[in-house]
PDB file of C-alpha atoms and ligand atoms in Angstrom:
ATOM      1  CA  UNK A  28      90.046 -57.248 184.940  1.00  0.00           C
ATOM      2  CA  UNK A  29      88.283 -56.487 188.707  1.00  0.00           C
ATOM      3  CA  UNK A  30      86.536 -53.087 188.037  1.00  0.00           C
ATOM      4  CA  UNK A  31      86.565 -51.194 191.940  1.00  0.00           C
ATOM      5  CA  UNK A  32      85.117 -48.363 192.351  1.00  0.00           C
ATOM      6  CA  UNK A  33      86.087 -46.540 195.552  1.00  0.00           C
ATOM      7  CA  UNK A  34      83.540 -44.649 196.974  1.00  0.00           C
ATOM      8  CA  UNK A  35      84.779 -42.048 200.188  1.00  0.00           C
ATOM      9  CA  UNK A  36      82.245 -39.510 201.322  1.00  0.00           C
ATOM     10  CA  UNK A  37      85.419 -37.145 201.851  1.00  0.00           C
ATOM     11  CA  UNK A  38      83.915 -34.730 204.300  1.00  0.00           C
ATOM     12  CA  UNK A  39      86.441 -34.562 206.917  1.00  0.00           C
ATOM     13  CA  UNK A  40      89.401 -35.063 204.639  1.00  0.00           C
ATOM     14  CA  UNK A  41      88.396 -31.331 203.527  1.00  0.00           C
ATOM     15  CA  UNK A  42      87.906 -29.596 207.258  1.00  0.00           C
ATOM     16  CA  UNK A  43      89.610 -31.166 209.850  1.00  0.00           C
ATOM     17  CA  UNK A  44      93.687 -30.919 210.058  1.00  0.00           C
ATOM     18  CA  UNK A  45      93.852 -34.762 211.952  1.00  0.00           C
ATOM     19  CA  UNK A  46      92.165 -35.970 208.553  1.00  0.00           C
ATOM     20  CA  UNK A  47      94.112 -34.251 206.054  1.00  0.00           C
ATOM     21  CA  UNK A  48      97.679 -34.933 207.834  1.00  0.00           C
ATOM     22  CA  UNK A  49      96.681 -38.573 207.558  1.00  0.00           C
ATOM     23  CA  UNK A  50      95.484 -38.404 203.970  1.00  0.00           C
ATOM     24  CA  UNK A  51      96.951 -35.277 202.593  1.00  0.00           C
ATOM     25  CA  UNK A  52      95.963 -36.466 198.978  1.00  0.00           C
ATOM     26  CA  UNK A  53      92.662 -37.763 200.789  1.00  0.00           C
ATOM     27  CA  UNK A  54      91.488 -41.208 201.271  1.00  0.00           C
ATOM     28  CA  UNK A  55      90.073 -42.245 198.364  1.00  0.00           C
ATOM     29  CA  UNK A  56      92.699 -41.838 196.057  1.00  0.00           C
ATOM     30  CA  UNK A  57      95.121 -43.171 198.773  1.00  0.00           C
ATOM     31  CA  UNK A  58      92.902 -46.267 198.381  1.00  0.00           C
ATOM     32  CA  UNK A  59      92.417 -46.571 194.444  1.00  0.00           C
ATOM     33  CA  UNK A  60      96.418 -45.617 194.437  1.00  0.00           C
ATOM     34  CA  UNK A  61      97.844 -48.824 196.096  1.00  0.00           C
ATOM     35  CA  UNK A  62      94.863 -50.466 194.237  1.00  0.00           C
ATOM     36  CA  UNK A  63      95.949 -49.274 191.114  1.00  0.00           C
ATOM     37  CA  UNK A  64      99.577 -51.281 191.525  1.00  0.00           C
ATOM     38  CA  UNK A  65      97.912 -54.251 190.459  1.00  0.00           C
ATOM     39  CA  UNK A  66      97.254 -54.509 187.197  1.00  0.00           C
ATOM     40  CA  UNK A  67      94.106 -57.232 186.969  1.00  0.00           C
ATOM     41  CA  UNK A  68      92.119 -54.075 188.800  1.00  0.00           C
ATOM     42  CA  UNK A  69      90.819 -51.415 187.168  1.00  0.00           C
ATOM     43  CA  UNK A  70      89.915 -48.410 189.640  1.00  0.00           C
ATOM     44  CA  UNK A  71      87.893 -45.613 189.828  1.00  0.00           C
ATOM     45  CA  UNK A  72      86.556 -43.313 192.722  1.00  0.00           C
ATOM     46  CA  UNK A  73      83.906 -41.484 193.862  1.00  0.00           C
ATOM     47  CA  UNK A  74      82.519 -38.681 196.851  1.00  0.00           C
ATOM     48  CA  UNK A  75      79.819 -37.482 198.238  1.00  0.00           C
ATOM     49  CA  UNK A  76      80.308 -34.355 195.808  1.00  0.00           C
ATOM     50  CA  UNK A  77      80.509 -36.512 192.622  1.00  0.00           C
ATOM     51  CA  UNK A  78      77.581 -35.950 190.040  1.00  0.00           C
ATOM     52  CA  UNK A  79      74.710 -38.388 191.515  1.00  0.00           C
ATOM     53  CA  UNK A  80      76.866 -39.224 194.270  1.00  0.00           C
ATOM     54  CA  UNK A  81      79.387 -41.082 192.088  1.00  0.00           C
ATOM     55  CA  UNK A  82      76.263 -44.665 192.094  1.00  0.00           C
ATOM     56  CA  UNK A  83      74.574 -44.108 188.627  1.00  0.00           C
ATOM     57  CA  UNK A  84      73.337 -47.059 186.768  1.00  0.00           C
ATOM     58  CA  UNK A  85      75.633 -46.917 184.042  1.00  0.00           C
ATOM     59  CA  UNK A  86      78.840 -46.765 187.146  1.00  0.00           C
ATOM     60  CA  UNK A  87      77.477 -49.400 188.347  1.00  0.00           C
ATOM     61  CA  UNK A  88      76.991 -51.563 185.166  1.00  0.00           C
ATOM     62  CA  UNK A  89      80.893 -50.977 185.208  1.00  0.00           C
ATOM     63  CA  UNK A  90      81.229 -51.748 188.711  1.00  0.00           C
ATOM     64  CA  UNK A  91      82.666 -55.555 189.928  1.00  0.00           C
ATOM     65  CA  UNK A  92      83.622 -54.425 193.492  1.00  0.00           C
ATOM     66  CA  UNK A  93      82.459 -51.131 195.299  1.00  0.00           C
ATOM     67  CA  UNK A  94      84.802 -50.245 198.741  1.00  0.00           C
ATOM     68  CA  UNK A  95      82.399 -47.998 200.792  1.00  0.00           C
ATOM     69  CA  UNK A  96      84.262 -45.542 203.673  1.00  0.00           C
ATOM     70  CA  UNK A  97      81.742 -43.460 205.425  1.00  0.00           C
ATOM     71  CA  UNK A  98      81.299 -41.842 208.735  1.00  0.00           C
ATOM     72  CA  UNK A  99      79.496 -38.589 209.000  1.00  0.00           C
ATOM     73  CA  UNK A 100      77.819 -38.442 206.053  1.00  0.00           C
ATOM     74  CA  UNK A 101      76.057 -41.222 206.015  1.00  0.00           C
ATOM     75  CA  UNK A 102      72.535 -39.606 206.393  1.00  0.00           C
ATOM     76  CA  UNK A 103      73.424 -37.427 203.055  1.00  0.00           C
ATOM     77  CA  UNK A 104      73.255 -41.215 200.858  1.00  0.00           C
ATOM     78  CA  UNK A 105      69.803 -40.413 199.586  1.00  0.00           C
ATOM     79  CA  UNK A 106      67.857 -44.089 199.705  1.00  0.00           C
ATOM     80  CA  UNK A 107      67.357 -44.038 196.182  1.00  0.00           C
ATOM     81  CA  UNK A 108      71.386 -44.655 195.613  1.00  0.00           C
ATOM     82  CA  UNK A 109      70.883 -47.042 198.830  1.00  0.00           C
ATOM     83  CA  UNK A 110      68.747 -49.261 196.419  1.00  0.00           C
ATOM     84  CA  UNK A 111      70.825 -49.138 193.546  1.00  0.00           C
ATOM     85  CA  UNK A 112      73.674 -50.563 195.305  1.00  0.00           C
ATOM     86  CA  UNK A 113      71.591 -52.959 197.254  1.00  0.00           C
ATOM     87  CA  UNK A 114      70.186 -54.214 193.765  1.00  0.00           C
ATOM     88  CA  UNK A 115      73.557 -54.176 192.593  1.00  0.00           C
ATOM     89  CA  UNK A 116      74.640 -56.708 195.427  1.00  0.00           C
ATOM     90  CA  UNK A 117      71.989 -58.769 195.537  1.00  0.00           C
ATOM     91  CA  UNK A 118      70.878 -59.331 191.822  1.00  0.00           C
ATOM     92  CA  UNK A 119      73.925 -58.468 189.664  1.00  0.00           C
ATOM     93  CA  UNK A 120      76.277 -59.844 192.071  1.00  0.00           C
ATOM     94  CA  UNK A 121      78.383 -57.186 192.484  1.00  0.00           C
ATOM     95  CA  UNK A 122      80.913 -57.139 195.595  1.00  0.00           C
ATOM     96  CA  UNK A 123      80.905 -54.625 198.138  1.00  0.00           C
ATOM     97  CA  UNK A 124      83.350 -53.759 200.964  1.00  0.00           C
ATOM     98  CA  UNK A 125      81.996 -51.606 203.813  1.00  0.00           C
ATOM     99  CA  UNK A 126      85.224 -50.043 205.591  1.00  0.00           C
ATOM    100  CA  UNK A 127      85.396 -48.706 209.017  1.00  0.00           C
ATOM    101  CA  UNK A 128      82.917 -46.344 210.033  1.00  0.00           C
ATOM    102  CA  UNK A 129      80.746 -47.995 206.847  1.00  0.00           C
ATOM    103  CA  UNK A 130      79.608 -50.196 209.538  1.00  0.00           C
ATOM    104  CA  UNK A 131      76.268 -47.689 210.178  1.00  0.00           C
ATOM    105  CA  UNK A 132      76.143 -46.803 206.465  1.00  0.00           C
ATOM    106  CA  UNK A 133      72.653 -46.753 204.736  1.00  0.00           C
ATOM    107  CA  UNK A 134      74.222 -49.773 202.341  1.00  0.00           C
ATOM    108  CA  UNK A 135      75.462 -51.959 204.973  1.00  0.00           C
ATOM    109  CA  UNK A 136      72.314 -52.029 207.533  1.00  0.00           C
ATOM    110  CA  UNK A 137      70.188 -52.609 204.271  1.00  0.00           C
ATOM    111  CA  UNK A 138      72.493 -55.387 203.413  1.00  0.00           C
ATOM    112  CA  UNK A 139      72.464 -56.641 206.987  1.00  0.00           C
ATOM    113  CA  UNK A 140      68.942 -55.818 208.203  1.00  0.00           C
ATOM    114  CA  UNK A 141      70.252 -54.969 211.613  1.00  0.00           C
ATOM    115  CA  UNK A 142      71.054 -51.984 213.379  1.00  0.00           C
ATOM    116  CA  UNK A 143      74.866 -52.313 213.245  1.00  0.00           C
ATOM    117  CA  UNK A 144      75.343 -50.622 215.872  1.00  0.00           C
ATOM    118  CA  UNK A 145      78.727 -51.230 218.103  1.00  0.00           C
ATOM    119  CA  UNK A 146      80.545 -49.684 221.400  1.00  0.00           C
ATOM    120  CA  UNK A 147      83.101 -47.387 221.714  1.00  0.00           C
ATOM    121  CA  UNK A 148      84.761 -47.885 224.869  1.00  0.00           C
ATOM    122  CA  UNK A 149      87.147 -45.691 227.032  1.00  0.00           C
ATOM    123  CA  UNK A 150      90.064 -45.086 225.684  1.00  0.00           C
ATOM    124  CA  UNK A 151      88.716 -44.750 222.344  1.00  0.00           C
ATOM    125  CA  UNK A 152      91.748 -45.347 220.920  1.00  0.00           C
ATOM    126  CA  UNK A 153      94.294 -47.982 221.486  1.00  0.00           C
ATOM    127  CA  UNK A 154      96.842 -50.300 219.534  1.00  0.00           C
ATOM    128  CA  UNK A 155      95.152 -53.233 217.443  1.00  0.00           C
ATOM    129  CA  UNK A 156      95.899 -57.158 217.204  1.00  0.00           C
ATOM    130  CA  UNK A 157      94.266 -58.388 214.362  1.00  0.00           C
ATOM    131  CA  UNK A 158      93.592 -61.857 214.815  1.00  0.00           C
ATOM    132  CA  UNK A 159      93.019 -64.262 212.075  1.00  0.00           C
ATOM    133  CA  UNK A 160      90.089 -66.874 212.642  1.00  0.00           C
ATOM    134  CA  UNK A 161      89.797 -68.670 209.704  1.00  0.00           C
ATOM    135  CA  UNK A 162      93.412 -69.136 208.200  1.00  0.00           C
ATOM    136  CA  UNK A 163      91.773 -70.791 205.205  1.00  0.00           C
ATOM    137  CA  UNK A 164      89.675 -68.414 204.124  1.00  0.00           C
ATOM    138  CA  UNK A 165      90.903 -66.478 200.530  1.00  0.00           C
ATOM    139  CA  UNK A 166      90.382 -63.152 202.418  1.00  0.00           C
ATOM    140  CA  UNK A 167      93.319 -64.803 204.707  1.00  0.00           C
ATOM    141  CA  UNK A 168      95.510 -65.844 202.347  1.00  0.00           C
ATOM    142  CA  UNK A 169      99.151 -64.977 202.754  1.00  0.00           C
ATOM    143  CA  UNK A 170      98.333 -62.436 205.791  1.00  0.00           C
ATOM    144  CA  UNK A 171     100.371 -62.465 209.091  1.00  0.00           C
ATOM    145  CA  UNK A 172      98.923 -63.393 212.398  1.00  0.00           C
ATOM    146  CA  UNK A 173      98.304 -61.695 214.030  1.00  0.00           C
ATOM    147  CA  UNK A 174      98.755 -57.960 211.837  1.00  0.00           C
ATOM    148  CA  UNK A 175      99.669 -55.135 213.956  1.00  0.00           C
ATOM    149  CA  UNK A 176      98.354 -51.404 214.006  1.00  0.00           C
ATOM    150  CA  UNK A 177      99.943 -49.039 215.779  1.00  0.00           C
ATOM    151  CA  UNK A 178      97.016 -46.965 216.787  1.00  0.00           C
ATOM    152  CA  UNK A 179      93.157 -47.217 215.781  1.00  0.00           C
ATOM    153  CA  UNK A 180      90.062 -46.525 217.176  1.00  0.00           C
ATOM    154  CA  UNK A 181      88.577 -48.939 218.961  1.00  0.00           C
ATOM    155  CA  UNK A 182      85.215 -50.507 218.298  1.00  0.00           C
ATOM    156  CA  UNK A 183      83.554 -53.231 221.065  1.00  0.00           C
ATOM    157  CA  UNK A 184      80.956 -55.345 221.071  1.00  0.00           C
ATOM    158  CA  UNK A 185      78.001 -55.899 220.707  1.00  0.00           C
ATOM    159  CA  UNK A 186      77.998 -55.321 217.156  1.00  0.00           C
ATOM    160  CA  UNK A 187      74.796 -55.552 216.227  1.00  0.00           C
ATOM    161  CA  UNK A 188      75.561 -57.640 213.189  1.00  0.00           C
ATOM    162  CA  UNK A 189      74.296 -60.729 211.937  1.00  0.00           C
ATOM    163  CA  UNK A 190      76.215 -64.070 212.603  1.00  0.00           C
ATOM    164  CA  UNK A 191      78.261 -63.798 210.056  1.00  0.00           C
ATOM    165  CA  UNK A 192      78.746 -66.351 206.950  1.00  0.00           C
ATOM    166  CA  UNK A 193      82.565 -66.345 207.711  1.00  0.00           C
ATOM    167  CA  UNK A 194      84.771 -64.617 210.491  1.00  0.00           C
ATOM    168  CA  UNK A 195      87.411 -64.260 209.080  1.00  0.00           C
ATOM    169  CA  UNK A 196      89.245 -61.884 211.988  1.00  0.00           C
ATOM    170  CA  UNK A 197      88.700 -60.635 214.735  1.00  0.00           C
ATOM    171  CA  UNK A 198      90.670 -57.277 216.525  1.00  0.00           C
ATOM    172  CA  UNK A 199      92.009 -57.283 220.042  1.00  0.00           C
ATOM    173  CA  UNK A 200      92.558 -53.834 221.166  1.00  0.00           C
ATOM    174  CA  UNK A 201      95.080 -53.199 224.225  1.00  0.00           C
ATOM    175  CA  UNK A 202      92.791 -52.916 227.624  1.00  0.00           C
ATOM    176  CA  UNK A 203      89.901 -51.915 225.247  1.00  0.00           C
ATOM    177  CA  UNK A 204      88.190 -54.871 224.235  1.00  0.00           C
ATOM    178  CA  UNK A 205      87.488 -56.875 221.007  1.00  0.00           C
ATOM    179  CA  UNK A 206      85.295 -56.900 218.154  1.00  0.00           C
ATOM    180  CA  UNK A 207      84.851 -58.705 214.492  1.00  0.00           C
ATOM    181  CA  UNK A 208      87.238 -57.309 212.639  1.00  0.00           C
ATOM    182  CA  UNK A 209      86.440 -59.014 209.350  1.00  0.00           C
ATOM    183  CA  UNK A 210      82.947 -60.540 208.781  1.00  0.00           C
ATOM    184  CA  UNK A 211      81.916 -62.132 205.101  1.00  0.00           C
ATOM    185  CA  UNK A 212      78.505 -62.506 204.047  1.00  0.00           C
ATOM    186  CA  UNK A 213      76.758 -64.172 200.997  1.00  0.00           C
ATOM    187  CA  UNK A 214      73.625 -61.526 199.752  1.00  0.00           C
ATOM    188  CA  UNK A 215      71.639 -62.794 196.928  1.00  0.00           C
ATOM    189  CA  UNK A 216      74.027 -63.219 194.635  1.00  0.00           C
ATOM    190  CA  UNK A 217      76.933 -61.131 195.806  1.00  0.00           C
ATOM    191  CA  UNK A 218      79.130 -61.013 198.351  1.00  0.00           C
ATOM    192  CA  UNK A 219      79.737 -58.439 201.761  1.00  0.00           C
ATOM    193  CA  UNK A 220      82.864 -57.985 203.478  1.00  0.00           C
ATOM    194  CA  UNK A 221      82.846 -55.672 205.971  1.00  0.00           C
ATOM    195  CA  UNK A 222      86.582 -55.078 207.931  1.00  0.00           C
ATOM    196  CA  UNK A 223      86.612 -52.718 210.596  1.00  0.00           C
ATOM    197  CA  UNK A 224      90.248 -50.987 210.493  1.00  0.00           C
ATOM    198  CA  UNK A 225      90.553 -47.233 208.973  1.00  0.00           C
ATOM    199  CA  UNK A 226      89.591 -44.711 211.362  1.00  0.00           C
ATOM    200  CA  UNK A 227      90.774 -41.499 209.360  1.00  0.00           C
ATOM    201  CA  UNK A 228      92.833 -40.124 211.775  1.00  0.00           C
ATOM    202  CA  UNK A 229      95.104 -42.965 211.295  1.00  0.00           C
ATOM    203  CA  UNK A 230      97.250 -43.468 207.916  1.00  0.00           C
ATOM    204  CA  UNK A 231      95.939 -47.283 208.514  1.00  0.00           C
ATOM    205  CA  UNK A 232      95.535 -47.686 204.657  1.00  0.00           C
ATOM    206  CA  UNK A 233      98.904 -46.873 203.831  1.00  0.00           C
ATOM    207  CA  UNK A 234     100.060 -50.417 205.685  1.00  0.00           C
ATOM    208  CA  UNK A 235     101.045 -53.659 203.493  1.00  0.00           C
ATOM    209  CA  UNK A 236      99.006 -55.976 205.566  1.00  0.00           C
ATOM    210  CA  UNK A 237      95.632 -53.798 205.846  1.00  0.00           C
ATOM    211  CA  UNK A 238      96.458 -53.157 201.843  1.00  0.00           C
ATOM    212  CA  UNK A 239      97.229 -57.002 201.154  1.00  0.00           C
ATOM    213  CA  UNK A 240      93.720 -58.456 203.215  1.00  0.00           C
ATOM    214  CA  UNK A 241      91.896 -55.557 201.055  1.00  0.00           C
ATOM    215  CA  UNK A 242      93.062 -56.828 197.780  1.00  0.00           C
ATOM    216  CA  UNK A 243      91.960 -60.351 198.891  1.00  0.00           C
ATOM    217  CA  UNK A 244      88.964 -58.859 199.257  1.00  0.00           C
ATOM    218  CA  UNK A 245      88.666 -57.252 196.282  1.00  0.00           C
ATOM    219  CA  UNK A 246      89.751 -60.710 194.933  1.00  0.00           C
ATOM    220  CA  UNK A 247      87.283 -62.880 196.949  1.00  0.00           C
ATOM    221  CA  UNK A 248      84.104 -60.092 196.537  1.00  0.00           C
ATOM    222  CA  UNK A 249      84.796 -60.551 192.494  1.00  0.00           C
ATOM    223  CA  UNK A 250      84.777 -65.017 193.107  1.00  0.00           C
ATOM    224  CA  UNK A 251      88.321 -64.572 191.838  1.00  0.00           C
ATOM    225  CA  UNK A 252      91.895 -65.667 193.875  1.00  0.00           C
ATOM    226  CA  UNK A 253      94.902 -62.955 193.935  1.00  0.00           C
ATOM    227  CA  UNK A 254      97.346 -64.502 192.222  1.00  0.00           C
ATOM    228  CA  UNK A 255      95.824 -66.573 189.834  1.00  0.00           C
TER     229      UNK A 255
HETATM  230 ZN1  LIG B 315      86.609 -44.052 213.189  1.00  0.00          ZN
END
């Protein structure tokens, strides 16, 4: 059994009408809901409102794999739950995957020691190709190349990342630009995936592929192979 825990700040899910038409029952559970079909993964979630922010000690004890979606909250993570997780990663080996906006999270600039910052360019939003780079990777496996998205915000380089361990995609956005998509990392003794698709106005988790490369994920954060 993978133990996830899915961690959403859930700010704008509760004020803005964009959010909430795209995750009416809000993102996390959307998340730990097509999660929950498989039955080697065990899921639970947290917010920004749970007690301690949802990272104790003991949650993380009982934590495999941690999915991290955050955008305007980020400056609310207090550092001390920045540390936790970062000691979770890097000496208990525990998986994380940083989703979307997670890309200027507290967690993920710890993990990567780099600003993380990226571009937005004009149009900020435009339809996606995501491009596979490295069909051989388990992140990869049985995912269609390139995956289609209707609509999703568009983020440019430079990202302000470092070269990662594996590339595993990379997104192509319609007169907008490009940017890595899906970047793997080794930390200590754990592993980092961070994959850029989700902005929340967009019901981008709801679609097989995005689902399917998260469970790999999952899988591949936890040294396990879907399927097996
Ligand atoms: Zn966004």
């Amino acid at each position: 059994m993978i133990k996830v825990l899915v961690w959403c700040e859930n700010i704008q899910n509760k004020t803005q009408e964009d959010v909430k038409a795209a995750y009416p029952e809000e993102m996390h559970n959307t998340i730990a809901e097509f999660l929950r079909a498989d039955p080697n993964i065990s899921v639970s979630t947290a917010t920004l409102d749970s007690p301690d922010f949802g990272v104790t000690d003991e949650i993380l004890a009982n934590t495999d794999v941690v999915l991290w979606w955050g955008h305007v909250g980020h400056g609310q993570v207090p550092d001390e739950v920045v540390e936790k997780l970062y000691n979770a990663v890097v000496k208990k080996g525990m998986g994380i995957i940083c989703l979307h906006s997670a890309h200027f999270s507290k967690i993920f600039k710890r993990l990567m020691g780099t600003s993380c910052g990226l571009a937005i360019p004009k149009p900020a939003f435009a339809q996606e190709k995501l491009w596979t780079l490295l069909p051989g990777h388990p992140i990869a496996a049985g995912i269609p190349n390139p995956v289609d998205i209707e609509m999703e915000e568009a983020y440019n380089e430079f990202f302000d990342i470092p070269q990662p361990d594996e590339l595993v995609f990379n997104a192509a956005f319609a007169n907008c630009g490009s940017f890595r998509a899906g970047a793997a990392y080794h930390r200590g003794r754990g592993k980092v995936f961070y994959f850029q698709p989700g902005h929340e106005t967009y019901p981008i988790y709801r679609q097989k592929e995005i689902q399917d490369i998260i469970f790999n994920a999952v899988y591949w954060a936890n040294n396990k192979t879907r399927g097996q």
